[in-house]
PDB file of C-alpha atoms in Angstrom:
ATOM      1  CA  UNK A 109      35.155 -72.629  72.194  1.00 65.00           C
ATOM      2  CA  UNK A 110      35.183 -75.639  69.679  1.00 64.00           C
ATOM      3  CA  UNK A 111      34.373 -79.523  69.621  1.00 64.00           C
ATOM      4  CA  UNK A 112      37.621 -81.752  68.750  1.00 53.00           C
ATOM      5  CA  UNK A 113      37.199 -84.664  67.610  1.00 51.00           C
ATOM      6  CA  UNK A 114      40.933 -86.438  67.542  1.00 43.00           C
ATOM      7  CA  UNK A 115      41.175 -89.775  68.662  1.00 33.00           C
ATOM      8  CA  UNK A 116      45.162 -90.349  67.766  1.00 35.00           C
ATOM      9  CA  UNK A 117      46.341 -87.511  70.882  1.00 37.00           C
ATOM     10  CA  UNK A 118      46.562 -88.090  74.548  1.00 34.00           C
ATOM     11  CA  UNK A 119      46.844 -84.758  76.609  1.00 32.00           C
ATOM     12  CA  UNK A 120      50.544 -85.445  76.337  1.00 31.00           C
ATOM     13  CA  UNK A 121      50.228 -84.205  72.727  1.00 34.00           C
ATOM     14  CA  UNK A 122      49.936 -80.472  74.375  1.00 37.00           C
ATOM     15  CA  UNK A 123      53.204 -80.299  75.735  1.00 36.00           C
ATOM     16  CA  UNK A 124      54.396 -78.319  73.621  1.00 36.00           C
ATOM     17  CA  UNK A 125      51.341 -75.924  73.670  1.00 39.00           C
ATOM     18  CA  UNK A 126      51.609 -75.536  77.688  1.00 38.00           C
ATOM     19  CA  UNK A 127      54.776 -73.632  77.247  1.00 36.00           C
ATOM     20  CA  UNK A 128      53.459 -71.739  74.151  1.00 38.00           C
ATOM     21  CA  UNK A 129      50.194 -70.663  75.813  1.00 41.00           C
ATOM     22  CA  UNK A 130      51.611 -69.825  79.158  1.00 41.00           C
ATOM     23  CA  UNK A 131      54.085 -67.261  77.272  1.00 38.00           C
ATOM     24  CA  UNK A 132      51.115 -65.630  75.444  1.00 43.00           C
ATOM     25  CA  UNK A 133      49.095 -65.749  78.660  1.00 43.00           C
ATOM     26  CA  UNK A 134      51.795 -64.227  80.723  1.00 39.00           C
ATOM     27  CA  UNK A 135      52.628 -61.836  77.747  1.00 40.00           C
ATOM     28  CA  UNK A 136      49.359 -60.263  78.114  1.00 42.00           C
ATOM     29  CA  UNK A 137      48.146 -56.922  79.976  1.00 41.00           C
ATOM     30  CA  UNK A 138      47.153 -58.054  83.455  1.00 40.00           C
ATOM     31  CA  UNK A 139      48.391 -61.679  83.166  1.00 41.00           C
ATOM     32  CA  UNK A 140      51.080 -61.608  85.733  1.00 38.00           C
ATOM     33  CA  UNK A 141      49.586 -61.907  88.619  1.00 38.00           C
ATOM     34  CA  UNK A 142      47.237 -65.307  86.410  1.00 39.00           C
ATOM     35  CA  UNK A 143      47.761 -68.401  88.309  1.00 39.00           C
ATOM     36  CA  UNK A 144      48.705 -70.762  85.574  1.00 40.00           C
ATOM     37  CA  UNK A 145      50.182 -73.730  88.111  1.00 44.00           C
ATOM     38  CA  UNK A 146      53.560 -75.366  88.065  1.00 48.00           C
ATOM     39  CA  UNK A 147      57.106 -74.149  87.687  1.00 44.00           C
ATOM     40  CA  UNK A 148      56.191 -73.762  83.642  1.00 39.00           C
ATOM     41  CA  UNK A 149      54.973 -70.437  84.809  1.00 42.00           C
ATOM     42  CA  UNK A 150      58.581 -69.389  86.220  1.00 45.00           C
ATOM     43  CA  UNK A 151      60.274 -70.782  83.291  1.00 39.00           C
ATOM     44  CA  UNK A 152      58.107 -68.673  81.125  1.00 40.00           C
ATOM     45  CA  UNK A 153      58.847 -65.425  83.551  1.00 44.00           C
ATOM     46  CA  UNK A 154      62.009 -65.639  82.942  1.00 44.00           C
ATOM     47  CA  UNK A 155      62.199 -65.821  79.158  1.00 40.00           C
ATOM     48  CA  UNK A 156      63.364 -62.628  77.534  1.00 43.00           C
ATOM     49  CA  UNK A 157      60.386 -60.667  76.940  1.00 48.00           C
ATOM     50  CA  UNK A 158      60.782 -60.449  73.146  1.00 41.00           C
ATOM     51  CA  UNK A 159      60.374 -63.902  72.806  1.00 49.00           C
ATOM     52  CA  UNK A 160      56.807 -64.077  74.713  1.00 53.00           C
ATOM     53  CA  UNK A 161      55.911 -60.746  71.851  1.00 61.00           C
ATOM     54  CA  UNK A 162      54.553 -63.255  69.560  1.00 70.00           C
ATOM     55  CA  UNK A 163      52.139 -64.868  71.739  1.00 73.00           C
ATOM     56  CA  UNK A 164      50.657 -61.419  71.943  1.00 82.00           C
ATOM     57  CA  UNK A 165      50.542 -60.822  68.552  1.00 84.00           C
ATOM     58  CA  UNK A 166      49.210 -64.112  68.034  1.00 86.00           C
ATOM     59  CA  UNK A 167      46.217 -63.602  69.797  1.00 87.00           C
ATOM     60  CA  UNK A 168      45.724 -60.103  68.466  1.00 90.00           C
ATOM     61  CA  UNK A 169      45.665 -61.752  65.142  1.00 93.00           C
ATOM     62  CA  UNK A 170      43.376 -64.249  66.089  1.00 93.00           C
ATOM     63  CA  UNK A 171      40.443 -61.546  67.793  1.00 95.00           C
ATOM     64  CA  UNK A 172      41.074 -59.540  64.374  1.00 96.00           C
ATOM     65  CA  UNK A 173      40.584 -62.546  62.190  1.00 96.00           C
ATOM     66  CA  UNK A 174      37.807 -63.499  64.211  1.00 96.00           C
ATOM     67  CA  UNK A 175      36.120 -60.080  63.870  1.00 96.00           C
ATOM     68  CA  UNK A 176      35.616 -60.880  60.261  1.00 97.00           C
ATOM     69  CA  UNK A 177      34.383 -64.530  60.553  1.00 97.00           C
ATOM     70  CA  UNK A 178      31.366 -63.504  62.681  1.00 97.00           C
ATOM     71  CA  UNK A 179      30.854 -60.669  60.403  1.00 97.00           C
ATOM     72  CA  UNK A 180      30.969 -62.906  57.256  1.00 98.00           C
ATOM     73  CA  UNK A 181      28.813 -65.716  59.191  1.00 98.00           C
ATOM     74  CA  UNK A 182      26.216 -63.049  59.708  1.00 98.00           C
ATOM     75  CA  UNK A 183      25.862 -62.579  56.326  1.00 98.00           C
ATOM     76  CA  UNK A 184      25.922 -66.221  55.258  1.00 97.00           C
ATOM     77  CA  UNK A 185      24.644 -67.833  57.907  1.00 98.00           C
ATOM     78  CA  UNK A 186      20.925 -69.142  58.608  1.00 98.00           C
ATOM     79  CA  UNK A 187      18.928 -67.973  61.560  1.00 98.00           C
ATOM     80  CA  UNK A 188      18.079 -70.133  64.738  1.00 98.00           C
ATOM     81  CA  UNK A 189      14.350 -72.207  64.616  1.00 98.00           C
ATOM     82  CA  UNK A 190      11.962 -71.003  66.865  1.00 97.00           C
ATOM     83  CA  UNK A 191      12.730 -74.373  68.891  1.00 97.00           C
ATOM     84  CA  UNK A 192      16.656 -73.803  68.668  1.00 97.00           C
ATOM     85  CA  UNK A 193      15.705 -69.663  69.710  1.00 98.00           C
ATOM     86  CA  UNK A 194      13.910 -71.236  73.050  1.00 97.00           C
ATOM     87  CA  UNK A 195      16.759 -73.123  73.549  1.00 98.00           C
ATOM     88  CA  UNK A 196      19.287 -70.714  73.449  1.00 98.00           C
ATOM     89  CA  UNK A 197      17.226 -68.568  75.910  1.00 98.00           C
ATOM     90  CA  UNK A 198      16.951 -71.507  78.317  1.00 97.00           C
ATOM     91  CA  UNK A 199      20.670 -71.859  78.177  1.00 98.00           C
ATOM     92  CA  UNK A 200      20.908 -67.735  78.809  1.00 97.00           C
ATOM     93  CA  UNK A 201      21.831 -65.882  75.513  1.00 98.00           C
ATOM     94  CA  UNK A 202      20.370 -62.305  75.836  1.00 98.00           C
ATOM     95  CA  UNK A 203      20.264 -62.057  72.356  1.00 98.00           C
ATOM     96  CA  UNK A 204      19.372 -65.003  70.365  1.00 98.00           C
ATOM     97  CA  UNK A 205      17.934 -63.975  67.092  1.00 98.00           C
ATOM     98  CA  UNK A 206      21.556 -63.107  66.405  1.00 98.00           C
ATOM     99  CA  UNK A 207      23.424 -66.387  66.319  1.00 98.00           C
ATOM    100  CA  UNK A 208      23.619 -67.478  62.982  1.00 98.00           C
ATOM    101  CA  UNK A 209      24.680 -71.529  62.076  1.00 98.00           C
ATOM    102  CA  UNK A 210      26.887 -72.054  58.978  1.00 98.00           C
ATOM    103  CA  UNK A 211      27.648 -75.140  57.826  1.00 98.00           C
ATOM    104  CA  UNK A 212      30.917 -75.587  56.408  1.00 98.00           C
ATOM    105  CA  UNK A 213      33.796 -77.953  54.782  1.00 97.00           C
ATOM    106  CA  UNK A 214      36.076 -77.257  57.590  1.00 95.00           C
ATOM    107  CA  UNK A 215      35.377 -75.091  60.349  1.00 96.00           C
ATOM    108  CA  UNK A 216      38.072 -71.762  59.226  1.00 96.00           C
ATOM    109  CA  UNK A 217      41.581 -70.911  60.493  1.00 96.00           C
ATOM    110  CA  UNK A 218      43.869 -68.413  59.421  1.00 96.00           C
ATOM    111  CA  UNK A 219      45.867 -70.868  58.290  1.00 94.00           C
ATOM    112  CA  UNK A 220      47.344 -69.336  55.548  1.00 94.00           C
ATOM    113  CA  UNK A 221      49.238 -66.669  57.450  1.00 94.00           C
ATOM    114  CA  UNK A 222      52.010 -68.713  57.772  1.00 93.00           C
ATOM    115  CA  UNK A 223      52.397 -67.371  61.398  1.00 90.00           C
ATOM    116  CA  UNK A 224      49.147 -67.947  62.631  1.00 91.00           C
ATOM    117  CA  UNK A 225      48.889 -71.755  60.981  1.00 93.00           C
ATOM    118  CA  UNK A 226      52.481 -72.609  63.092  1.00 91.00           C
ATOM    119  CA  UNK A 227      51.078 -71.295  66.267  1.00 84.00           C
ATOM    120  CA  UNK A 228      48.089 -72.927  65.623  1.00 84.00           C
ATOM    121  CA  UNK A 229      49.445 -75.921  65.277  1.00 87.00           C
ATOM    122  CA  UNK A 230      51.814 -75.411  68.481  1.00 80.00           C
ATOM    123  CA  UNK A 231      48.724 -74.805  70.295  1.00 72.00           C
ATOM    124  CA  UNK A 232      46.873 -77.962  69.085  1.00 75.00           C
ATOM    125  CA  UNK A 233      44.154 -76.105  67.501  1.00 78.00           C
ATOM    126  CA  UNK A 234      44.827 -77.565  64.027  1.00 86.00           C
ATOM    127  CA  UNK A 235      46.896 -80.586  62.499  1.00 88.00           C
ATOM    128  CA  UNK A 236      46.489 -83.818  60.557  1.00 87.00           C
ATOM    129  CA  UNK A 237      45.090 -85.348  63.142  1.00 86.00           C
ATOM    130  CA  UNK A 238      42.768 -82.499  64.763  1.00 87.00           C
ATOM    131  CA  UNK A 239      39.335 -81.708  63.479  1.00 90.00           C
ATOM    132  CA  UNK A 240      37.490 -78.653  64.441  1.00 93.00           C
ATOM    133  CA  UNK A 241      33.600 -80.138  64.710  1.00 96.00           C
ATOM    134  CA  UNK A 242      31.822 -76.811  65.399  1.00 97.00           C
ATOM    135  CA  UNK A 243      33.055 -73.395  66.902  1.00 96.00           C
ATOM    136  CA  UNK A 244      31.668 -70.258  67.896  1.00 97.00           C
ATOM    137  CA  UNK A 245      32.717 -66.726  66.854  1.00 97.00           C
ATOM    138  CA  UNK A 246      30.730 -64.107  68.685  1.00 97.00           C
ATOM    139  CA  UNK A 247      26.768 -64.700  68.102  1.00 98.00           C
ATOM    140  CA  UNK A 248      27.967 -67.238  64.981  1.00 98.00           C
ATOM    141  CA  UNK A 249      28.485 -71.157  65.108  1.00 98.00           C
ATOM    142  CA  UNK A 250      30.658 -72.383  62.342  1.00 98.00           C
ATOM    143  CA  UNK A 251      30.036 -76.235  61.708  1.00 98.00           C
ATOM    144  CA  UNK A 252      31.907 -78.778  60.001  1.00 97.00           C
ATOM    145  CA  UNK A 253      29.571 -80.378  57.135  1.00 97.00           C
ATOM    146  CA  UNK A 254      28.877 -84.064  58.489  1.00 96.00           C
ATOM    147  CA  UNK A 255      28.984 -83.329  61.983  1.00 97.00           C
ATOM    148  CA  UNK A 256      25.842 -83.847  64.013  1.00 95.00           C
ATOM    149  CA  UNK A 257      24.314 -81.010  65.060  1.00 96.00           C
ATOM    150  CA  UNK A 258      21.741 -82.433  67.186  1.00 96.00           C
ATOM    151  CA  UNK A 259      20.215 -80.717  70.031  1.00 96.00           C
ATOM    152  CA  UNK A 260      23.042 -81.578  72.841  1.00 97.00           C
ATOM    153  CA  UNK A 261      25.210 -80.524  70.710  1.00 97.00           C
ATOM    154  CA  UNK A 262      23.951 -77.049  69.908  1.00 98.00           C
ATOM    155  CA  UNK A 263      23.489 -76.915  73.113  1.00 98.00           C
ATOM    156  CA  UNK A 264      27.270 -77.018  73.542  1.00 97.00           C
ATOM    157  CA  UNK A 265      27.578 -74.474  70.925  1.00 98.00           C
ATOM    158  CA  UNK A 266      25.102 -72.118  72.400  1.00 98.00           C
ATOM    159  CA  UNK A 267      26.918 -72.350  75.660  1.00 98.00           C
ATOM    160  CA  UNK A 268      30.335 -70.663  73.952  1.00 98.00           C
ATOM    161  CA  UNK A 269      28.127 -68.178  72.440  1.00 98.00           C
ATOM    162  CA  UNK A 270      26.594 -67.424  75.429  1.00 98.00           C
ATOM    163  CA  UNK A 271      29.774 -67.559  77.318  1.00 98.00           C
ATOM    164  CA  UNK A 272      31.507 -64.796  74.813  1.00 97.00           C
ATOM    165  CA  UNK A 273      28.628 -63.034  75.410  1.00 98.00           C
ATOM    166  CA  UNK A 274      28.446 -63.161  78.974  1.00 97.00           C
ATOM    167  CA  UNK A 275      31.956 -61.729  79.041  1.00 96.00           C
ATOM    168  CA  UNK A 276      31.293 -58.838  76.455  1.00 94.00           C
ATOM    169  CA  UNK A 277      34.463 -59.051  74.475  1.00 92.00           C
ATOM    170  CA  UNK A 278      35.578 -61.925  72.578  1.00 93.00           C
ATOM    171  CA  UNK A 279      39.105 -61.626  73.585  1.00 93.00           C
ATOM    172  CA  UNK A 280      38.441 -61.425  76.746  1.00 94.00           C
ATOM    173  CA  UNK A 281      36.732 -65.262  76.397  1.00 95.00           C
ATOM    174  CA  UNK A 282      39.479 -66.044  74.249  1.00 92.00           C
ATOM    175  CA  UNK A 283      41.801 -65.217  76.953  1.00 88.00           C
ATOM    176  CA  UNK A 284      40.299 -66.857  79.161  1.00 92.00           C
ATOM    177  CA  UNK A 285      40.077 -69.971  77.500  1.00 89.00           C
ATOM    178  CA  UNK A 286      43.436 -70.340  76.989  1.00 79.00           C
ATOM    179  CA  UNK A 287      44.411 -69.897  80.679  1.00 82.00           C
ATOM    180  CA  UNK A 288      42.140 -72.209  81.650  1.00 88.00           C
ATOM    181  CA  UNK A 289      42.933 -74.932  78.909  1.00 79.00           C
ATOM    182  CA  UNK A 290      46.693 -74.039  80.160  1.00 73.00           C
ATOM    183  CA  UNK A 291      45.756 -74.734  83.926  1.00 86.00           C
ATOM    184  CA  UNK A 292      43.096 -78.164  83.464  1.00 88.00           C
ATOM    185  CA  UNK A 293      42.974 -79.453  80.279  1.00 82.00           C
ATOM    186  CA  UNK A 294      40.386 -79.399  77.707  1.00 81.00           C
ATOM    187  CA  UNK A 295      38.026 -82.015  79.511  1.00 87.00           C
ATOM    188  CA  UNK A 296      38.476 -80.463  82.397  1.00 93.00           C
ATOM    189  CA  UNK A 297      38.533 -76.590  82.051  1.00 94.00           C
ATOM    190  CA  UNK A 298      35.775 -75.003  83.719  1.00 97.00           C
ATOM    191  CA  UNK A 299      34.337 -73.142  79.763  1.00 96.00           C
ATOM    192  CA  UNK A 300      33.828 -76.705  78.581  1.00 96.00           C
ATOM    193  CA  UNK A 301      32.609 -78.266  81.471  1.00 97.00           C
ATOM    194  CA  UNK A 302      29.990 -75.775  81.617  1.00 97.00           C
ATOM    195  CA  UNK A 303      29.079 -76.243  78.164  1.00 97.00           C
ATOM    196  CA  UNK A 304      29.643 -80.669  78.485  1.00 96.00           C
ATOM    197  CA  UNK A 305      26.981 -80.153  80.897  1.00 96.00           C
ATOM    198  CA  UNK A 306      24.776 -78.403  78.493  1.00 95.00           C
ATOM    199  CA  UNK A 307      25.211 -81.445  76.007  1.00 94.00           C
ATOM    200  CA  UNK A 308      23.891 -84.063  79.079  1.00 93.00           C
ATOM    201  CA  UNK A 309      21.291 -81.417  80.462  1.00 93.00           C
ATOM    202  CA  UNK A 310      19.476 -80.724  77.349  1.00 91.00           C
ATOM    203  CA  UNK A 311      20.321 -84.536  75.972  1.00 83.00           C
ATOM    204  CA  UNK A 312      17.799 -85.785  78.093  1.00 72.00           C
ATOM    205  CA  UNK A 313      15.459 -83.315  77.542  1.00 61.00           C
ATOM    206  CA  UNK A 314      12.369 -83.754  74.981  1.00 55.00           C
ATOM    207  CA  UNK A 315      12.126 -79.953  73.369  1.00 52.00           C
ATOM    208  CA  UNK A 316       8.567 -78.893  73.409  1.00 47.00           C
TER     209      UNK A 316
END
C-alpha cells in the first residue's frame, strides 16, 4: 500500500499498533474466524466490544477519505507514458489508462480529524519519524515530491494498484493489508513482497 522510508524504528516500534490493528481486524464483519497468530488475538477477544467500535470506524473513515483522494487524483493527476502503460500491463492492471501519478509535498492523511491522525499514528502510518514515499488509492499513485520514481519503483506502485484492483474493493485490500501487516510484518507480508519483487523483477529489466 505505501513505501516508508524511516530509518529511526525497528519493528518493535509497532507494538503498540499490533494490539490496535488486531482490535479493528477482529472488529470487522467476518474477521473472527482471521488467523491473526499469538495470544494478542485472545486478549483482543476478550475486550469489551465497545472498545474494538473505533477500529471499525477507523477504517470506515479511512475507505471514505480515500474515496475522495482517488477522485481528486483523477482530476489532478497526469496520465501513465506509453512505456509506464506497457508496464503496468506486464505487471497485470486490467485497466491502465486509469492510474493517474501525482506528485505531491507529502503523500495525504486525514490528519486533521483529530481521530483519524491518533490512530494513524498508533498504527505507524504517520509520525515524526515516518515518511509516506508513494501510495496508491484505487487506480491513483500519490508521490512524495523528491522521491525517485524510477521504474522499480513504479513498479512497486503499480503492484498496489493492481492488487486493489485485483480484489475489486478498496476496503477489502485495505483489510487485508492490515491483517497481514498484523500477522508478518511489513517486510514480510505477502502484499509487499509481491510488490518488493516487482521492484527487483522489473529493476533488471531494460524497458523497450
Amino acid at each position: 500500500m505505501t513505501s516508508f522510508q524511516d530509518k529511526t524504528r525497528p519493528w518493535k516500534f509497532f507494538a503498540p499498533m499490533v494490539s490496535s490493528c488486531a482490535a479493528l481486524l477482529l472488529s470487522l464483519p467476518g474477521a473472527a474466524n482471521a488467523t491473526v497468530g499469538d495470544d494478542r488475538v485472545e486478549a483482543v477477544q476478550q475486550m469489551p466490544a465497545e472498545k474494538t467500535d473505533p477500529y471499525a470506524q477507523f477504517l470506515r473513515k479511512y475507505v471514505d477519505w480515500a474515496s475522495i483522494i482517488e477522485a481528486e487524483g483523477q482530476r489532478r493527476g497526469t496520465p501513465l507514458t506509453s512505456g509506464q502503460i506497457e508496464l503496468a500491463r506486464q505487471i497485470g492492471i486490467q485497466r491502465p489508462e486509469e492510474v493517474r501519478i501525482i506528485m505531491v509535498d507529502a503523500v495525504p492523511f486525514p490528519s486533521e480529524n483529530e481521530d483519524m491522525r491518533t490512530m494513524g499514528e498508533a498504527l505507524g502510518f504517520i509520525g515524526p519519524d515516518v515518511i509516506n514515499n508513494a501510495q496508491a488509492f484505487g487506480y491513483t499513485i500519490w508521490v512524495r515530491d523528491g522521491y525517485t520514481l524510477d521504474r522499480p519503483n513504479l513498479a512497486h506502485e503499480l503492484v498496489h494498484v493492481m492488487q486493489i484492483e485485483r480484489e475489486g474493493d478498496f476496503s477489502v485490500f485495505v483489510r487485508q493489508y492490515m491483517m497481514q501487516l498484523l500477522e508478518h510484518g511489513h517486510m514480510k507480508m505477502p502484499l509487499e513482497i509481491e510488490a518488493y519483487e516487482a521492484n527487483e523483477k522489473f529493476g533488471c529489466e531494460t524497458p523497450s
